[in-house]
Amino acid sequence: MQKIEIQRFGPIKQAEIDVSPLTVLIGPNGSGKSYTAKLLHSYYRSYGDVLFRRVTQKTKKEELLSEDQYDAYEEALQELQNGNEAHVDPSIINAIAEFVYQEMSEKLDRGITSTFSSEAHDLITEGRRKTRFDISTEFGGTEISFWREDENIQTRQFPEINDRVVLVPEGGGFEEVATGTKKEDRGYLFEVPEDALADIDLTTILAVLTLSEIGIGIRTDSRYLPAARSGLLESHKVISQGAFDMLSHAGIEPIEVPAFSGEVKDYLNQIVNMSNKDEGELSDIADDYEQDLLDGEIKIEQKDDRPYPEIKFLQLGREFPLHLISTGVLETAPLILYTRYLLSSDSTLVIEEPEAHLHPENQLKVAHFIVRLSNAGVRVIVTTHSDFFLQQLSHSIRLSQVNEKSRMIAN
């Protein structure tokens, strides 16, 4: 479990959060729930981007390591490729870890600016010069700070590894590298999938370890469902067509682009491009809840002559445009679409007010849905005003922990 402490950030004077597979942020208006959710979204998205883009594509080992470390690195890599255990000195991993965390700071700076549509140093609580964002696990902590007069986010400390790491060639998929840590007398033991040994980049493996149980946890992406999702879904065609019309006049007349917050821009971008994606690994969860929640089906398809997808609601053999369907369907349809096309078992999903505009019966169904996603591996972060919805989540968690026979008796 990760413990996160936030100080002097927007309306938040101080907050301590235990981030678990399902985290609920509850409180009155203006208490900082959305600020916290957006900050966590920026943070997790930054780590995924650093790992899967910067580290895997651009890292040069000889620039990160001393000559002796590089020789030891090459020796460990050769041992691993020969099918033997590779013993990695902690100084090598810590050199790579320092690079990963510094890269993450730069990415987080850009991510916060994008998500909040404001420079990070402008989000410091009024009257304060500095904000802090501390992340700690059982292996250590990371302190990320930024100052009002400083344009750059700085990572002040990061987890250090003081024990040797042993890599063992074993069967399994890439994900097992991030989940197979076992603390033993001889150090941290990780299994490396055999299918990766032929063309392995040990730096990537070590970076995965840095961000896994030794560091922060590996996640490939973070998705955000904003509170305004229903209205944005209904108006996505107007917004997309307007943007397309403006671009068609580029260079001919001045263009004034309306400002959206980062999570709204990301959400619209996901909706507009969703028709180009195949159904994902969690589509069965979307299928299971679609009819029960929507009392129909939500369909998305791309027309060649339009810059936006057509999203329609099917019910009893009839098609309905979005402006003719209920607010409850518009609220829950994005959750169905995200689950079907965008989420995977290593995703993070942040959803604001999932209970909004829903009958209590459907609030319970959404609570079941969210717990099902969490049990499938998705890290879910929820903001809510509702004690009732919190109770439904708690009930759903307890229900998911009993066997099928007991569940039938309980119902």
Short mmCIF file of N, CA and C in Angstrom, two decimals, residues 367-368 370-372 391-402:
data_model
loop_
_atom_site.label_atom_id
_atom_site.label_comp_id
_atom_site.label_asym_id
_atom_site.label_seq_id
_atom_site.Cartn_x
_atom_site.Cartn_y
_atom_site.Cartn_z
N ALA A 367 -21.72 0.66 -7.92
CA ALA A 367 -20.79 0.26 -6.87
C ALA A 367 -20.27 -1.15 -7.12
N HIS A 368 -21.18 -2.07 -7.49
CA HIS A 368 -20.76 -3.44 -7.84
C HIS A 368 -19.77 -3.40 -9.01
N ILE A 370 -17.74 -0.98 -10.00
CA ILE A 370 -16.44 -0.44 -9.59
C ILE A 370 -15.63 -1.47 -8.81
N VAL A 371 -16.28 -2.19 -7.91
CA VAL A 371 -15.59 -3.22 -7.14
C VAL A 371 -15.12 -4.34 -8.05
N ARG A 372 -15.93 -4.67 -9.05
CA ARG A 372 -15.52 -5.70 -10.02
C ARG A 372 -14.26 -5.26 -10.77
N GLN A 391 -21.57 3.66 1.43
CA GLN A 391 -22.11 2.45 2.05
C GLN A 391 -22.31 1.35 1.01
N GLN A 392 -22.75 1.73 -0.19
CA GLN A 392 -22.96 0.74 -1.25
C GLN A 392 -21.63 0.13 -1.70
N LEU A 393 -20.60 0.96 -1.78
CA LEU A 393 -19.27 0.43 -2.12
C LEU A 393 -18.80 -0.55 -1.05
N SER A 394 -18.98 -0.17 0.20
CA SER A 394 -18.57 -1.05 1.30
C SER A 394 -19.33 -2.37 1.25
N HIS A 395 -20.63 -2.30 0.99
CA HIS A 395 -21.45 -3.51 0.88
C HIS A 395 -20.97 -4.37 -0.29
N SER A 396 -20.65 -3.74 -1.42
CA SER A 396 -20.21 -4.47 -2.60
C SER A 396 -18.87 -5.16 -2.36
N ILE A 397 -17.98 -4.49 -1.63
CA ILE A 397 -16.68 -5.09 -1.31
C ILE A 397 -16.88 -6.33 -0.45
N ARG A 398 -17.72 -6.22 0.58
CA ARG A 398 -17.97 -7.38 1.45
C ARG A 398 -18.61 -8.51 0.66
N LEU A 399 -19.54 -8.18 -0.22
CA LEU A 399 -20.22 -9.20 -1.01
C LEU A 399 -19.26 -9.90 -1.95
N SER A 400 -18.29 -9.17 -2.48
CA SER A 400 -17.33 -9.77 -3.42
C SER A 400 -16.38 -10.73 -2.72
N GLN A 401 -16.33 -10.67 -1.39
CA GLN A 401 -15.38 -11.49 -0.65
C GLN A 401 -15.98 -12.79 -0.14
N VAL A 402 -17.27 -13.01 -0.39
CA VAL A 402 -17.90 -14.26 0.04
C VAL A 402 -18.09 -15.15 -1.17
#
